[in-house]
Each structure stands twice: as structure tokens, then as C-alpha cells.
PDB file of C-alpha atoms in Angstrom:
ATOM      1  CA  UNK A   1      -9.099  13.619 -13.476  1.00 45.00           C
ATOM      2  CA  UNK A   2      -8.602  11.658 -10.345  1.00 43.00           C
ATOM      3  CA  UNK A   3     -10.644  11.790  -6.966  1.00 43.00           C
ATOM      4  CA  UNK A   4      -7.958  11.217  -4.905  1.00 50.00           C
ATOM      5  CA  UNK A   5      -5.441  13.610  -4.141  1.00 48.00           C
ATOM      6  CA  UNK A   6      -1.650  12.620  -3.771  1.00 45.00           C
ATOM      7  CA  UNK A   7      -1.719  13.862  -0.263  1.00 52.00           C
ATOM      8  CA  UNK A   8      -4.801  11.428   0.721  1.00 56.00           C
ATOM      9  CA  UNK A   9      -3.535   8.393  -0.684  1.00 52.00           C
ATOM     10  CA  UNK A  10      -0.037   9.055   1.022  1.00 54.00           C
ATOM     11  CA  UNK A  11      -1.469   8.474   4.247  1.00 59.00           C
ATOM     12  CA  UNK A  12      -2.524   4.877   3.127  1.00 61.00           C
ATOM     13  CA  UNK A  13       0.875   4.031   1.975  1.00 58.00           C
ATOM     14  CA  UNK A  14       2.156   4.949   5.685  1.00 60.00           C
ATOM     15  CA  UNK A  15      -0.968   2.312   6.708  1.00 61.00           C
ATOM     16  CA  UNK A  16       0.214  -0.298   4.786  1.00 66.00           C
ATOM     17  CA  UNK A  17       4.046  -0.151   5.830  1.00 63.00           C
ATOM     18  CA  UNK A  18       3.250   0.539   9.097  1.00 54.00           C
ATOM     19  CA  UNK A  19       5.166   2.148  12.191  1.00 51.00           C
ATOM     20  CA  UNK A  20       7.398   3.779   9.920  1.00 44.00           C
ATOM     21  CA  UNK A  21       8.958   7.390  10.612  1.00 41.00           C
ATOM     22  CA  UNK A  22       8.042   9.563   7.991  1.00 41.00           C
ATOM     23  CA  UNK A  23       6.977  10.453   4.452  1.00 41.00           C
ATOM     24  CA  UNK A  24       8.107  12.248   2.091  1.00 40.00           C
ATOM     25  CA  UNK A  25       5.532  13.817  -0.876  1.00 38.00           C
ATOM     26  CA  UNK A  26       7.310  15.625  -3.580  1.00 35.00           C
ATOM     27  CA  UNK A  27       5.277  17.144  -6.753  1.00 33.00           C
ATOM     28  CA  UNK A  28       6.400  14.029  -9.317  1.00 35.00           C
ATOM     29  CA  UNK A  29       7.411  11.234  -6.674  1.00 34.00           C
ATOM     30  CA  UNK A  30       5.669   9.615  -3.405  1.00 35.00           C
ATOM     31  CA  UNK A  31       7.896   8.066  -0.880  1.00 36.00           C
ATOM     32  CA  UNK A  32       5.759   6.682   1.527  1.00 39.00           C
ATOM     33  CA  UNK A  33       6.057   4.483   4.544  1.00 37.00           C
ATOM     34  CA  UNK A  34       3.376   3.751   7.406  1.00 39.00           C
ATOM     35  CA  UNK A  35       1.843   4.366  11.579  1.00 37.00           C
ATOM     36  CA  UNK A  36       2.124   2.110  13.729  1.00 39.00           C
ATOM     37  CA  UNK A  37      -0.766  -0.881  14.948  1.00 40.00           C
ATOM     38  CA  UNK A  38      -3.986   0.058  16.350  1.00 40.00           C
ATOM     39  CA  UNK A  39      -3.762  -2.895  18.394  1.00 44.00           C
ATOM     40  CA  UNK A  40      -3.361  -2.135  21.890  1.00 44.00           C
ATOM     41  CA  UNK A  41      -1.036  -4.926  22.828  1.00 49.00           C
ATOM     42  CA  UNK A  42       1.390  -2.498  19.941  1.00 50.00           C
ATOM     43  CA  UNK A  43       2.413   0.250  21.498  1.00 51.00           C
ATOM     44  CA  UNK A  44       5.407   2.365  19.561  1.00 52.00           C
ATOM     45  CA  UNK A  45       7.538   5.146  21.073  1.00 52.00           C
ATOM     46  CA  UNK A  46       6.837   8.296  19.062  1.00 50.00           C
ATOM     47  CA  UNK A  47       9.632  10.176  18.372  1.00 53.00           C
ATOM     48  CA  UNK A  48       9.583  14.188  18.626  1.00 59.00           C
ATOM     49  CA  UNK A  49       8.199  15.821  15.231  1.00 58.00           C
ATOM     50  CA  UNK A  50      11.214  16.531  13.443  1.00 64.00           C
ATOM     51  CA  UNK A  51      11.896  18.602   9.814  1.00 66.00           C
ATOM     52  CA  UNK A  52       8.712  19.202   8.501  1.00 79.00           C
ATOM     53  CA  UNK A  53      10.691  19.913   4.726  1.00 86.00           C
ATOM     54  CA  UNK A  54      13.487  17.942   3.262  1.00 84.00           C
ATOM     55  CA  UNK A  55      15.870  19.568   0.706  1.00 87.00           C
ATOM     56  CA  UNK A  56      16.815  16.764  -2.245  1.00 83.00           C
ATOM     57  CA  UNK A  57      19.024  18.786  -4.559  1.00 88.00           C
ATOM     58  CA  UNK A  58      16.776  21.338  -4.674  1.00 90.00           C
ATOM     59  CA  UNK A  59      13.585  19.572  -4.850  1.00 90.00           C
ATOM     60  CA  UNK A  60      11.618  20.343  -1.403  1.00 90.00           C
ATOM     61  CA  UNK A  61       9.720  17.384  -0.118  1.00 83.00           C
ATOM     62  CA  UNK A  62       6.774  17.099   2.960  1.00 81.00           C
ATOM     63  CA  UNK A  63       7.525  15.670   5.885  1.00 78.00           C
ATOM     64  CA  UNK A  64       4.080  13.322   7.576  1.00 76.00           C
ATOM     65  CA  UNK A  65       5.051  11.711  10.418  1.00 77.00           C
ATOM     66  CA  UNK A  66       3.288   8.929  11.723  1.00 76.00           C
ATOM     67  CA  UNK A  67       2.561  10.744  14.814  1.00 81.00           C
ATOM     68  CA  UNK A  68       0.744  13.215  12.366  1.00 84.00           C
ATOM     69  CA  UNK A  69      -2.160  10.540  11.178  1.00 83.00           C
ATOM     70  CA  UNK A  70      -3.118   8.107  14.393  1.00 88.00           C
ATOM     71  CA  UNK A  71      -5.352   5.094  13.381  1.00 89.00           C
ATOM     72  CA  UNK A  72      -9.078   6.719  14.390  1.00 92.00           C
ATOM     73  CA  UNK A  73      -7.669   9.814  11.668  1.00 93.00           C
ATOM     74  CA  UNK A  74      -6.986   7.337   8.901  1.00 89.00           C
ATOM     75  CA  UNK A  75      -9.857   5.048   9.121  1.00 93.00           C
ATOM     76  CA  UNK A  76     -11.998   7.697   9.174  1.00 94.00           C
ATOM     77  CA  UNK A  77     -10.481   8.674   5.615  1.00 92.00           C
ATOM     78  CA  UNK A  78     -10.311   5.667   4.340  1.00 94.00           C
ATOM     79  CA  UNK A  79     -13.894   4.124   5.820  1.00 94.00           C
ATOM     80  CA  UNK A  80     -15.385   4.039   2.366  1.00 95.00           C
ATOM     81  CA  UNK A  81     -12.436   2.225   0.168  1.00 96.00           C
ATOM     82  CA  UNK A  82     -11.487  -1.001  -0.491  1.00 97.00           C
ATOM     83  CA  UNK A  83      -8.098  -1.681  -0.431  1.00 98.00           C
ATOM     84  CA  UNK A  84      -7.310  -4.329  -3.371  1.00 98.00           C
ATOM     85  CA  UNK A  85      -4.082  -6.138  -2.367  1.00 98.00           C
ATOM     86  CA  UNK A  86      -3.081  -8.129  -5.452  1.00 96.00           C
ATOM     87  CA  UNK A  87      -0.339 -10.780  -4.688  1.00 93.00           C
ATOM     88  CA  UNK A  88       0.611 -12.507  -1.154  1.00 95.00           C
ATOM     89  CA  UNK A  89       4.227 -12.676  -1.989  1.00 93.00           C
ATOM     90  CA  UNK A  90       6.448 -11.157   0.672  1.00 91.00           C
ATOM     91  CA  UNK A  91       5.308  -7.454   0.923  1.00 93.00           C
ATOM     92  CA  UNK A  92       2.168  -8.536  -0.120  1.00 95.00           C
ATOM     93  CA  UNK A  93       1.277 -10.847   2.356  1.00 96.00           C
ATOM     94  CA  UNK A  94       3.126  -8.262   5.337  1.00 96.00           C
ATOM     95  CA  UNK A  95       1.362  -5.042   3.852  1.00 94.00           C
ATOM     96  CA  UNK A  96      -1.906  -7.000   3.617  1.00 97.00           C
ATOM     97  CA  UNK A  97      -1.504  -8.122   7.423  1.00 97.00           C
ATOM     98  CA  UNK A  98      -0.418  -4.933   8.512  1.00 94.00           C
ATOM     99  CA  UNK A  99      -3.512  -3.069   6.628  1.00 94.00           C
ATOM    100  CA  UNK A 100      -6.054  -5.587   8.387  1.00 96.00           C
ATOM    101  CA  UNK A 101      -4.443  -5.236  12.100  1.00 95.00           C
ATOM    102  CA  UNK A 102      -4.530  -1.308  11.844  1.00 92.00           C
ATOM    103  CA  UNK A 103      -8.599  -1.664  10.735  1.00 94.00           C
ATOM    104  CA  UNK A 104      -8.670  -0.782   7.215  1.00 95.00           C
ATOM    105  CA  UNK A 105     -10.996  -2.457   5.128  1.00 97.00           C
ATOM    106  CA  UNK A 106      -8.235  -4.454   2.960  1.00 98.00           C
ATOM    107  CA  UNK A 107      -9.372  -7.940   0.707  1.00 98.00           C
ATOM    108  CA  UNK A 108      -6.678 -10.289  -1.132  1.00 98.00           C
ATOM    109  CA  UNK A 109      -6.545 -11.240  -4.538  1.00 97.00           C
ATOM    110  CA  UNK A 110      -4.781 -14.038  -5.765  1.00 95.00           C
ATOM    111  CA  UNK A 111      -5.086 -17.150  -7.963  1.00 92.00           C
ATOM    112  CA  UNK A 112      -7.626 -19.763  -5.989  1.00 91.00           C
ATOM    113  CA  UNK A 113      -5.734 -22.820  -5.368  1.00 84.00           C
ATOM    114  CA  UNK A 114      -2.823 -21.547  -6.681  1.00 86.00           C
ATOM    115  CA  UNK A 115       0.346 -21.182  -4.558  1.00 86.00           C
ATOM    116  CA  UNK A 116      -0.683 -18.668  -2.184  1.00 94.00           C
ATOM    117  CA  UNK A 117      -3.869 -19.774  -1.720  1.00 95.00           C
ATOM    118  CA  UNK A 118      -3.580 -21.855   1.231  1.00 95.00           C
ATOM    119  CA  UNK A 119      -1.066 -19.569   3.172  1.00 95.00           C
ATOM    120  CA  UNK A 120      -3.512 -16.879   2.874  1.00 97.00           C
ATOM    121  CA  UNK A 121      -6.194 -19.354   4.299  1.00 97.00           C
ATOM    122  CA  UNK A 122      -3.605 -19.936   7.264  1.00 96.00           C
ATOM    123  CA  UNK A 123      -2.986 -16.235   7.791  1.00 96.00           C
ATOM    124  CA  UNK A 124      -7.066 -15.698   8.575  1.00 97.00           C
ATOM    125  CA  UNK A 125      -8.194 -14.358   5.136  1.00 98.00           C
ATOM    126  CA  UNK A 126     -12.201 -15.739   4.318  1.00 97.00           C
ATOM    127  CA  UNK A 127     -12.659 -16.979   0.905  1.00 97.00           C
ATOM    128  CA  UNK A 128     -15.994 -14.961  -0.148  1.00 97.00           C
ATOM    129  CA  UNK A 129     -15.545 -12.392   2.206  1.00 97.00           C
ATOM    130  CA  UNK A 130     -11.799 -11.138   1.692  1.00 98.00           C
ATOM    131  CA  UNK A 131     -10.258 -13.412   0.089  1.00 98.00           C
ATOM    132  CA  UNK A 132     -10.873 -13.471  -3.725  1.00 97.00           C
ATOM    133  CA  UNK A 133      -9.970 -14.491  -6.943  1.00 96.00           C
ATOM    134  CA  UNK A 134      -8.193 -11.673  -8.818  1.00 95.00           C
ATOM    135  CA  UNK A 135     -10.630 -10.996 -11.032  1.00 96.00           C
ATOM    136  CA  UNK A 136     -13.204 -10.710  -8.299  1.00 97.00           C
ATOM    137  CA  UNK A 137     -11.056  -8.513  -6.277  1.00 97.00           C
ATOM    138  CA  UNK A 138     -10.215  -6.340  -8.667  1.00 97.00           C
ATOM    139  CA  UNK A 139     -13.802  -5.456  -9.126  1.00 96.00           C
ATOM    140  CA  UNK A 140     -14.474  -4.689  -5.680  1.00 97.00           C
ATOM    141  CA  UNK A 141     -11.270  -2.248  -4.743  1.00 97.00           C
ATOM    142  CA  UNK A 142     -10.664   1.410  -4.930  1.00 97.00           C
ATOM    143  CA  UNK A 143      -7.238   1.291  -4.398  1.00 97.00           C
ATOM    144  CA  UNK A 144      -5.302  -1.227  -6.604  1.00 97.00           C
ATOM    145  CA  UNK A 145      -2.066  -2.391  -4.673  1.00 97.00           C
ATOM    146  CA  UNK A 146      -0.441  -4.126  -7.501  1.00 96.00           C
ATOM    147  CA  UNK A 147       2.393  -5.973  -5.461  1.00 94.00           C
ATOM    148  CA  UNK A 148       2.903  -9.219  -8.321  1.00 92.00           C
ATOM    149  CA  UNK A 149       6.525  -9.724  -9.093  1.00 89.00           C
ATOM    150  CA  UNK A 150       8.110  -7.762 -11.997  1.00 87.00           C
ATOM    151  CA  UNK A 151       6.957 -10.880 -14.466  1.00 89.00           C
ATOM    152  CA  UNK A 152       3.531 -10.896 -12.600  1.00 91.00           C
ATOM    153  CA  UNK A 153       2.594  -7.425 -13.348  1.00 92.00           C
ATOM    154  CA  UNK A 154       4.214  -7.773 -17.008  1.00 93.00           C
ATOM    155  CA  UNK A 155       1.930 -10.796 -17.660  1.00 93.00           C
ATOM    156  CA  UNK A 156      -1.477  -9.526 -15.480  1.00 94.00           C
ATOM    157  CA  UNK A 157      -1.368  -6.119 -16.601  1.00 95.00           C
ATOM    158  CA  UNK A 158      -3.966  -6.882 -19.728  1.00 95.00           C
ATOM    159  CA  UNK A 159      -6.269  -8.123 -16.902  1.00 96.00           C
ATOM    160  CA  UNK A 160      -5.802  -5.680 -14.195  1.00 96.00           C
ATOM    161  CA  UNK A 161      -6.047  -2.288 -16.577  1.00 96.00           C
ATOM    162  CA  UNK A 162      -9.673  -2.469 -17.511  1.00 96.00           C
ATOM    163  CA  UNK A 163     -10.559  -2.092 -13.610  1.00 96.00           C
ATOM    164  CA  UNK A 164      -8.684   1.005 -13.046  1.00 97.00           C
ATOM    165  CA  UNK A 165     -11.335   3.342 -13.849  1.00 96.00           C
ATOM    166  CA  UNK A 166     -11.811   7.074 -13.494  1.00 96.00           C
ATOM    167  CA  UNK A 167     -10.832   7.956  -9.556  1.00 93.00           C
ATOM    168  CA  UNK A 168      -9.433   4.945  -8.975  1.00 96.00           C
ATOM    169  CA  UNK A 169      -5.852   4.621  -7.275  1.00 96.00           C
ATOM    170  CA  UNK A 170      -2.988   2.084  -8.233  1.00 97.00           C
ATOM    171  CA  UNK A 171      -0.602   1.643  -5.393  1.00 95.00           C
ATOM    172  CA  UNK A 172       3.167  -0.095  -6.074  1.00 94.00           C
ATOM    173  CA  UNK A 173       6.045  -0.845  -3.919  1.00 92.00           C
ATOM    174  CA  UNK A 174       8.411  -0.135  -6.608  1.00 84.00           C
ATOM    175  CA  UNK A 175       8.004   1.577  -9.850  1.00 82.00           C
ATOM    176  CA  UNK A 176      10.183  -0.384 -12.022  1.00 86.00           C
ATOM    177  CA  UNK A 177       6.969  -1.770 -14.323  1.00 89.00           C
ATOM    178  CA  UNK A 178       5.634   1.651 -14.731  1.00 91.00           C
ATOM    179  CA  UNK A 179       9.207   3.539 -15.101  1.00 90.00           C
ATOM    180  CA  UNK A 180      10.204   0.915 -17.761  1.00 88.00           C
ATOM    181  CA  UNK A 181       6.945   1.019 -19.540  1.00 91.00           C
ATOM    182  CA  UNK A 182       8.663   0.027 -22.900  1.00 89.00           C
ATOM    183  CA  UNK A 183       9.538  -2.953 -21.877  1.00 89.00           C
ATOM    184  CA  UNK A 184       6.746  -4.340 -19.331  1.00 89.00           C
ATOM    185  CA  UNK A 185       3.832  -2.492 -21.207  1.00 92.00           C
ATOM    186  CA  UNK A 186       2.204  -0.873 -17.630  1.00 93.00           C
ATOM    187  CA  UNK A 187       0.855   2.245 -18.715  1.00 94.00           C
ATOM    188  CA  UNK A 188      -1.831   4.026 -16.140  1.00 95.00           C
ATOM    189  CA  UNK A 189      -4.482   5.575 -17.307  1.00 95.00           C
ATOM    190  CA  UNK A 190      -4.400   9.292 -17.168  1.00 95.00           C
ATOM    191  CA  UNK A 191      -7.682   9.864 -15.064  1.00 96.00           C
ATOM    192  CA  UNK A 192      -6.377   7.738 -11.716  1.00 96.00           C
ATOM    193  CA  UNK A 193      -3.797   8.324  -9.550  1.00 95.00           C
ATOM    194  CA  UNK A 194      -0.351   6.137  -8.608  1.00 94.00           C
ATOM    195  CA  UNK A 195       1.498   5.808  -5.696  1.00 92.00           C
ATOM    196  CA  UNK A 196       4.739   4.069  -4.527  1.00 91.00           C
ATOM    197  CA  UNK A 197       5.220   2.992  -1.317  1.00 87.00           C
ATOM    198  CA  UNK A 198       8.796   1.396  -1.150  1.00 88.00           C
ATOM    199  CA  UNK A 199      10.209   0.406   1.760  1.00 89.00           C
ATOM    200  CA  UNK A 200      13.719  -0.174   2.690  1.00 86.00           C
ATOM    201  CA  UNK A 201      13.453  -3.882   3.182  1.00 88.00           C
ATOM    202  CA  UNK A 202      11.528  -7.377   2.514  1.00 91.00           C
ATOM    203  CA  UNK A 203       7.840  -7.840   3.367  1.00 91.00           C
ATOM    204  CA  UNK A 204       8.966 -10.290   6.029  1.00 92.00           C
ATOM    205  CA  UNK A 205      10.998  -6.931   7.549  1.00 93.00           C
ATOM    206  CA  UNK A 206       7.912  -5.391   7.158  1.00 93.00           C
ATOM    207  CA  UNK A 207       5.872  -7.497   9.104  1.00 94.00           C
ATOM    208  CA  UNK A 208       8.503  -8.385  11.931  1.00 93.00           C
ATOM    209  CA  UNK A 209       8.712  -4.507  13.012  1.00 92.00           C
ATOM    210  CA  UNK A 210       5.331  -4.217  12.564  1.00 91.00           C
ATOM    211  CA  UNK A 211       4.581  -7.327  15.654  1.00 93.00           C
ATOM    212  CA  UNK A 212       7.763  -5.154  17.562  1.00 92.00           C
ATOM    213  CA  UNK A 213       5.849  -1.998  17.508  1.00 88.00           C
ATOM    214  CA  UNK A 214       8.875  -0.943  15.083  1.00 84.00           C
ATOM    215  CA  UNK A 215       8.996   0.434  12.021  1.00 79.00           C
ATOM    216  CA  UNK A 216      11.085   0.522   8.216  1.00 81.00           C
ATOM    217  CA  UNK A 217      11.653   3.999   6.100  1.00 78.00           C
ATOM    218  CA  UNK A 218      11.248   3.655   2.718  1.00 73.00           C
ATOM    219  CA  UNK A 219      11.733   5.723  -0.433  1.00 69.00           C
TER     220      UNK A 219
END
């Protein structure tokens, strides 16, 4: 059985998107997106609460607005996790920037020397302290954010698996590898818990609103 409730690690996905409007929780499907930077020189325009329930053909979904979880709320839940981002491809690398400028603990894993490498070096992250090998990172998170490409996740999955242990969370921006488990062989283990955090456009989207103070929905 997991630790971590579906609610709790909804209110990382928000984090990791960032500035975005709302979420939505329903009982077999997470649509998350994120609050806004705790930087100072960010400052977003909340919007007035809205719905707090959404009716999708007759499944009712929860309504968390970022206005709901400001950054002191969501560190403080998150202060003793490690959030394992696994690929610095486009929503990678903006979900992984966007995690470290609103103060969560957050550490990169990717292949040393390999392609991303050296733009994570350029983008701040510290070999040794968090930037990592996969392997290495993988070992040290609590929440998994498995954001290879489709092939990545096909191929890595034998590697990854063995590290999500009991109360661990794996986090995805799309759920085609798990959905189409037939075919790319990602199969959770029962005792964690999964999450999708999909927003409506590229990591490079992502990251742009983020810098405005703006936000993306996602689904």
C-alpha cells in the first residue's frame, strides 16, 4: 500500500508545471498542473476561486487552484522528498527548473556526458550534489518523474523498476507507456502510487509562462 495519497502528490504536479489554474483529481485519473514562482521578482495575478467540482460525463472531479496551495504550504509538504527528475528533454528540463525556482528539493538524472549533460551543467545543476547519473538518482528520490521519451522509458524501464519501492511515487507527463503496457512493458508496482501531470503544451511553453508569471492547464 502506498504512503502517499493521490491528493498529496497532486499538489506536486501543480509545483512542477507551475502557475497553472487548476487541477482536477478524479478517483482513476490525475490531471494536474502547477502555482506559480516563489520568486519575488514572479508575481502572478490570482484569479477568483472558481468551480470547486467539474462534471465530465458524469464523473465528478476536484477543483485545487493554485491559489489553494502557496509555496510556504507546499514546501512544507514536500520538505522531506526528493524529487527524482529523470530526463532533461523539453518538459524535463522546464519542470526541473520550475521545481528548483519554487524551492523544492528536486535533483536530475541523466546519462553523464551524454547529450544532456552539458546543458544541464549550463542551466546551474552541480554534478554530486543534484546532478546525477541515473542510476544514482534513482536511488536517492521519493518521487520518480519519469519524463524519457516514449523509446526512453520502453528501453530504461528494466533499470528504473527495481527503485520504485513500497511508498514510493512515479510521476509522468503522459501515460501512454503505462496505458499501453503491452507494448512498452511499464508495469507499476502495486504498492506505489502514479501520477500524470500533462500539460497542454511543450516544456519550453512550460518554462516561458513560468519566467512571465503565467501559467499552462493541462489534463
Amino acid at each position: 500500500m502506498a504512503s502517499r495519497s493521490i491528493m498529496r502528490t497532486a499538489r506536486l504536479a501543480r509545483t512542477a508545471v507551475a502557475g497553472a489554474r487548476k487541477v482536477s483529481v478524479s478517483r482513476n485519473v490525475l490531471s494536474a498542473t502547477a502555482l506559480p514562482a516563489a520568486s519575488a521578482a514572479i508575481k502572478p495575478a490570482f484569479q477568483t476561486r472558481g468551480l470547486k467540482t467539474l462534471d465530465f460525463g458524469g464523473t465528478i472531479e476536484n477543483v485545487i487552484e493554485r491559489s489553494d496551495y502557496p509555496p510556504e504550504k507546499y514546501q512544507e509538504i514536500f520538505k522531506d522528498d526528493t524529487l527524482c527528475m529523470l530526463g532533461y528533454g523539453t518538459q524535463g528540463r522546464g519542470q526541473a527548473l520550475n521545481l528548483r525556482d519554487n524551492g523544492m528539493n528536486v535533483i536530475v538524472g541523466i546519462r553523464e556526458n551524454g547529450g544532456s549533460w552539458q546543458k544541464a551543467l549550463d542551466d546551474g545543476w552541480v554534478p554530486g550534489k543534484n546532478l546525477f547519473n541515473i542510476d544514482d538518482a534513482l536511488s536517492k528520490g521519493s518521487v520518480i518523474m519519469y519524463l524519457l521519451s516514449d523509446a526512453g522509458q520502453k528501453l530504461a524501464w528494466d533499470q528504473v523498476k527495481p527503485h520504485l519501492t513500497a511508498g514510493k511515487t512515479l510521476y509522468v507527463s503522459h501515460g501512454f507507456s503505462v496505458v499501453f503496457r503491452e507494448d512498452s512493458g511499464v508495469v507499476p508496482p502495486a504498492d506505489i502510487d502514479v501520477v500524470l501531470c500533462a500539460p497542454k503544451g511543450s516544456g519550453t511553453t512550460v518554462r516561458n509562462l513560468f519566467l512571465e508569471g503565467r501559467g499552462i492547464n493541462g489534463s
